[in-house]
């Protein structure tokens, strides 16, 4: 004969089963949430590491760009253009001569022409760099044979160049977006970090060029200074020619617009 079932015990066993299932469900939810949180933290860590790497690469590119500009050489073209320096400066493009150690390890440095191009997209910008041998007998930029380009800088901002004319007794230091073809190269280059979409400069770095350190440039009228034509011209006259060219270019631009 079977013993009668205890309803109270059955109800208690049912409650225990429900509690166990609830604990298992809550534990599963917690484990799932922990897994999601771990994946989110890993993605954030990867994003931070990637952003840090990009910023470091951008900083290294700007440092290399500044070193190149600081070593700018005062070279001239040959022939009828011998009074013109190897220099052409625009907001997004810069051509200049550079002294560097000889590729064959010789004791004398070699001079090359460097072309920098600043390109932009909707999310960032980059600067490419190309070199060309600067040998005797070159009469202008069209005679340069540039090698392959390489990326010098890539980052969240687009690089915009501007150029600094030296102050005189009658004029302050002048910063222009495009450097005239007349007169000596600038005394400094302003490397601006611009918004890729609008082109507006948010911050800038002023890079002085090496001619500022030439002893003869302290008294350019009586001593040799490669910044001035034939090494001894009047700085005021050179800057005056630059100001005149800038004024003419601005007037022409306003007429076109």
Short mmCIF file of C-alpha atoms in Angstrom, two decimals:
data_model
loop_
_atom_site.label_atom_id
_atom_site.label_comp_id
_atom_site.label_asym_id
_atom_site.label_seq_id
_atom_site.Cartn_x
_atom_site.Cartn_y
_atom_site.Cartn_z
CA UNK A 1 0.00 0.00 0.00
CA UNK A 2 1.45 3.37 -1.10
CA UNK A 3 1.99 6.09 1.48
CA UNK A 4 0.06 9.28 0.86
CA UNK A 5 2.03 12.18 -0.74
CA UNK A 6 2.78 15.22 1.38
CA UNK A 7 1.44 18.29 -0.51
CA UNK A 8 3.53 20.67 1.61
CA UNK A 9 6.75 18.85 0.69
CA UNK A 10 5.81 18.87 -2.99
CA UNK A 11 5.18 22.60 -2.90
CA UNK A 12 8.51 23.20 -1.17
CA UNK A 13 10.33 21.10 -3.73
CA UNK A 14 8.66 23.06 -6.51
CA UNK A 15 9.72 26.35 -4.96
CA UNK A 16 13.31 25.13 -4.67
CA UNK A 17 13.29 24.12 -8.32
CA UNK A 18 11.98 27.53 -9.35
CA UNK A 19 14.62 29.26 -7.19
CA UNK A 20 17.38 27.14 -8.71
CA UNK A 21 16.20 27.92 -12.23
CA UNK A 22 15.99 31.63 -11.37
CA UNK A 23 19.53 31.59 -9.96
CA UNK A 24 20.78 29.85 -13.10
CA UNK A 25 19.01 32.39 -15.33
CA UNK A 26 20.40 35.33 -13.37
CA UNK A 27 23.90 33.81 -13.44
CA UNK A 28 23.66 33.31 -17.20
CA UNK A 29 22.53 36.92 -17.65
CA UNK A 30 25.43 38.16 -15.50
CA UNK A 31 27.93 36.05 -17.45
CA UNK A 32 26.49 37.33 -20.73
CA UNK A 33 26.71 40.92 -19.51
CA UNK A 34 30.29 40.38 -18.33
CA UNK A 35 31.19 38.94 -21.72
CA UNK A 36 29.65 41.92 -23.52
CA UNK A 37 31.39 44.35 -21.17
CA UNK A 38 34.72 42.59 -21.72
CA UNK A 39 34.33 42.76 -25.50
CA UNK A 40 33.38 46.45 -25.28
CA UNK A 41 36.42 47.22 -23.12
CA UNK A 42 38.69 45.32 -25.52
CA UNK A 43 37.30 47.26 -28.49
CA UNK A 44 37.80 50.54 -26.65
CA UNK A 45 41.36 49.55 -25.73
CA UNK A 46 42.07 48.66 -29.37
CA UNK A 47 40.60 51.98 -30.53
CA UNK A 48 42.71 53.93 -28.01
CA UNK A 49 45.85 52.03 -29.04
CA UNK A 50 45.12 52.65 -32.73
CA UNK A 51 44.49 56.35 -32.13
CA UNK A 52 47.69 56.62 -30.08
CA UNK A 53 49.64 54.96 -32.89
CA UNK A 54 48.18 57.36 -35.47
CA UNK A 55 49.03 60.37 -33.31
CA UNK A 56 52.59 59.13 -32.81
CA UNK A 57 53.00 58.62 -36.55
CA UNK A 58 51.60 62.09 -37.23
CA UNK A 59 54.00 63.60 -34.68
CA UNK A 60 56.95 61.79 -36.26
CA UNK A 61 55.89 63.06 -39.69
CA UNK A 62 55.70 66.66 -38.46
CA UNK A 63 59.14 66.31 -36.86
CA UNK A 64 60.62 65.02 -40.13
CA UNK A 65 58.92 67.86 -42.01
CA UNK A 66 60.36 70.44 -39.61
CA UNK A 67 63.86 68.97 -39.94
CA UNK A 68 63.68 69.21 -43.72
CA UNK A 69 62.51 72.83 -43.63
CA UNK A 70 65.18 73.76 -41.10
CA UNK A 71 67.91 72.43 -43.42
CA UNK A 72 66.66 74.34 -46.45
CA UNK A 73 69.54 75.34 -48.76
CA UNK A 74 69.95 78.58 -50.71
CA UNK A 75 70.46 77.18 -54.22
CA UNK A 76 69.84 79.03 -57.48
CA UNK A 77 68.86 77.98 -60.98
CA UNK A 78 71.33 78.23 -63.85
CA UNK A 79 71.16 80.20 -67.08
CA UNK A 80 68.86 83.18 -67.42
CA UNK A 81 67.15 82.21 -64.14
CA UNK A 82 70.34 82.30 -62.09
CA UNK A 83 69.00 85.13 -59.92
CA UNK A 84 66.02 83.03 -58.87
CA UNK A 85 66.29 80.70 -55.90
CA UNK A 86 65.18 77.08 -55.98
CA UNK A 87 62.01 77.79 -54.04
CA UNK A 88 58.30 77.81 -54.81
CA UNK A 89 55.78 78.13 -52.00
CA UNK A 90 52.00 77.71 -52.15
CA UNK A 91 49.44 76.81 -49.46
CA UNK A 92 49.36 73.11 -50.39
CA UNK A 93 52.67 72.70 -52.25
CA UNK A 94 56.28 73.52 -51.42
CA UNK A 95 59.46 73.15 -53.50
CA UNK A 96 62.86 73.87 -51.98
CA UNK A 97 66.51 72.82 -52.02
CA UNK A 98 67.92 70.68 -49.22
CA UNK A 99 71.47 69.96 -48.07
CA UNK A 100 71.98 66.43 -46.77
CA UNK A 101 74.85 63.97 -46.25
CA UNK A 102 76.10 62.39 -49.46
CA UNK A 103 74.42 59.11 -50.35
CA UNK A 104 77.82 57.51 -51.06
CA UNK A 105 79.12 58.49 -47.63
CA UNK A 106 81.46 61.16 -48.97
CA UNK A 107 82.67 64.06 -46.82
CA UNK A 108 80.80 66.74 -48.78
CA UNK A 109 77.02 67.13 -48.54
CA UNK A 110 74.81 66.89 -51.59
CA UNK A 111 71.97 69.19 -52.54
CA UNK A 112 68.62 67.84 -53.72
CA UNK A 113 65.29 69.40 -54.61
CA UNK A 114 62.39 68.39 -52.38
CA UNK A 115 58.73 68.62 -53.37
CA UNK A 116 56.09 68.47 -50.63
CA UNK A 117 52.40 68.05 -51.53
CA UNK A 118 49.63 68.43 -48.97
CA UNK A 119 46.49 66.45 -49.74
CA UNK A 120 43.22 66.36 -47.85
CA UNK A 121 40.12 64.24 -47.52
CA UNK A 122 36.96 64.62 -45.49
CA UNK A 123 38.53 63.05 -42.41
CA UNK A 124 42.22 63.97 -42.50
CA UNK A 125 45.22 64.84 -44.58
CA UNK A 126 48.66 63.72 -45.61
CA UNK A 127 51.90 65.14 -46.98
CA UNK A 128 53.88 63.32 -49.66
CA UNK A 129 57.58 63.92 -50.29
CA UNK A 130 59.62 63.42 -53.46
CA UNK A 131 63.28 64.18 -54.25
CA UNK A 132 65.13 65.15 -57.42
CA UNK A 133 68.89 65.57 -57.99
CA UNK A 134 69.87 69.23 -58.10
CA UNK A 135 72.79 69.27 -60.52
CA UNK A 136 74.39 72.12 -62.51
CA UNK A 137 72.63 73.06 -65.72
CA UNK A 138 69.04 73.10 -64.44
CA UNK A 139 67.13 76.19 -65.57
CA UNK A 140 63.88 75.81 -63.66
CA UNK A 141 61.44 73.46 -61.91
CA UNK A 142 60.41 71.80 -65.19
CA UNK A 143 63.92 70.34 -65.52
CA UNK A 144 63.69 68.40 -62.25
CA UNK A 145 63.29 64.60 -62.43
CA UNK A 146 61.57 63.55 -59.22
CA UNK A 147 61.66 60.04 -57.87
CA UNK A 148 58.73 58.18 -56.31
CA UNK A 149 56.68 59.88 -53.64
CA UNK A 150 56.50 58.63 -50.08
CA UNK A 151 54.11 59.61 -47.32
CA UNK A 152 55.83 61.92 -44.85
CA UNK A 153 52.81 62.77 -42.70
CA UNK A 154 49.32 61.33 -42.31
CA UNK A 155 46.94 62.50 -39.61
CA UNK A 156 43.63 64.10 -38.66
CA UNK A 157 44.61 67.58 -39.92
CA UNK A 158 45.63 68.79 -43.35
CA UNK A 159 48.96 70.63 -43.50
CA UNK A 160 48.82 74.17 -44.86
CA UNK A 161 52.00 76.14 -45.58
CA UNK A 162 52.52 79.87 -45.16
CA UNK A 163 55.68 81.94 -45.53
CA UNK A 164 57.34 84.58 -43.38
CA UNK A 165 59.07 87.66 -44.80
CA UNK A 166 61.62 89.32 -42.48
CA UNK A 167 60.78 92.62 -40.78
CA UNK A 168 62.56 95.79 -41.82
CA UNK A 169 62.97 99.23 -40.31
CA UNK A 170 59.68 100.28 -41.89
CA UNK A 171 57.61 97.06 -42.13
CA UNK A 172 56.68 94.34 -39.62
CA UNK A 173 57.10 90.63 -40.18
CA UNK A 174 54.75 89.55 -42.96
CA UNK A 175 53.08 86.13 -43.38
CA UNK A 176 51.70 85.24 -46.82
CA UNK A 177 49.97 82.13 -48.19
CA UNK A 178 51.87 82.08 -51.49
CA UNK A 179 55.48 83.18 -51.89
CA UNK A 180 56.30 85.40 -54.89
CA UNK A 181 58.81 84.18 -57.46
CA UNK A 182 60.91 87.30 -56.99
CA UNK A 183 63.36 87.89 -54.17
CA UNK A 184 64.95 85.50 -51.67
CA UNK A 185 63.18 82.62 -49.91
CA UNK A 186 61.36 83.31 -46.62
CA UNK A 187 63.09 83.40 -43.26
CA UNK A 188 60.60 80.89 -41.84
CA UNK A 189 57.81 78.58 -42.91
CA UNK A 190 54.60 78.35 -40.93
CA UNK A 191 53.29 74.78 -40.84
CA UNK A 192 49.58 75.03 -40.09
CA UNK A 193 47.25 72.25 -38.95
CA UNK A 194 44.11 72.95 -40.96
CA UNK A 195 40.61 71.56 -40.89
CA UNK A 196 40.41 69.07 -43.80
CA UNK A 197 37.01 70.34 -44.94
CA UNK A 198 37.29 74.14 -44.59
CA UNK A 199 41.06 74.64 -44.76
CA UNK A 200 40.99 76.92 -41.71
CA UNK A 201 44.15 76.72 -39.60
CA UNK A 202 43.53 75.74 -35.97
CA UNK A 203 47.16 75.79 -34.79
CA UNK A 204 50.54 76.34 -36.40
CA UNK A 205 54.26 75.74 -35.97
CA UNK A 206 56.80 78.36 -37.06
CA UNK A 207 59.92 76.68 -38.50
CA UNK A 208 62.88 79.05 -39.02
CA UNK A 209 65.12 78.21 -41.96
CA UNK A 210 68.87 77.92 -41.71
CA UNK A 211 69.75 81.25 -43.34
CA UNK A 212 68.63 82.93 -40.12
CA UNK A 213 71.77 81.50 -38.54
CA UNK A 214 74.23 82.86 -41.11
CA UNK A 215 76.53 85.45 -39.50
CA UNK A 216 76.57 87.53 -42.69
CA UNK A 217 72.80 88.00 -42.57
CA UNK A 218 73.20 90.21 -39.51
CA UNK A 219 74.76 92.83 -41.82
CA UNK A 220 73.60 91.69 -45.23
CA UNK A 221 74.50 94.99 -46.89
CA UNK A 222 78.23 94.58 -46.23
CA UNK A 223 78.68 90.83 -45.61
CA UNK A 224 77.83 87.71 -47.56
CA UNK A 225 74.31 86.45 -46.89
CA UNK A 226 72.76 83.77 -49.10
CA UNK A 227 69.30 85.13 -48.30
CA UNK A 228 69.94 88.16 -50.49
CA UNK A 229 70.68 88.30 -54.18
CA UNK A 230 74.37 87.83 -55.00
CA UNK A 231 75.05 87.59 -51.28
CA UNK A 232 75.07 91.30 -50.50
CA UNK A 233 71.97 93.07 -51.70
CA UNK A 234 69.81 95.38 -49.65
CA UNK A 235 67.32 93.49 -47.48
CA UNK A 236 64.87 96.40 -47.58
CA UNK A 237 64.87 96.33 -51.38
CA UNK A 238 64.33 92.55 -51.43
CA UNK A 239 61.45 92.73 -48.97
CA UNK A 240 60.01 95.68 -50.89
CA UNK A 241 59.98 93.57 -54.04
CA UNK A 242 58.20 90.79 -52.13
CA UNK A 243 55.58 93.19 -50.75
CA UNK A 244 55.01 94.63 -54.21
CA UNK A 245 54.58 91.17 -55.72
CA UNK A 246 52.17 90.11 -52.96
CA UNK A 247 50.10 93.27 -53.49
CA UNK A 248 49.92 92.67 -57.24
CA UNK A 249 48.92 89.03 -56.79
CA UNK A 250 46.15 89.94 -54.32
CA UNK A 251 44.83 92.61 -56.67
CA UNK A 252 44.82 90.15 -59.57
CA UNK A 253 43.00 87.57 -57.44
CA UNK A 254 40.33 90.12 -56.44
CA UNK A 255 39.80 91.06 -60.11
CA UNK A 256 39.34 87.38 -61.02
CA UNK A 257 36.78 86.93 -58.25
#
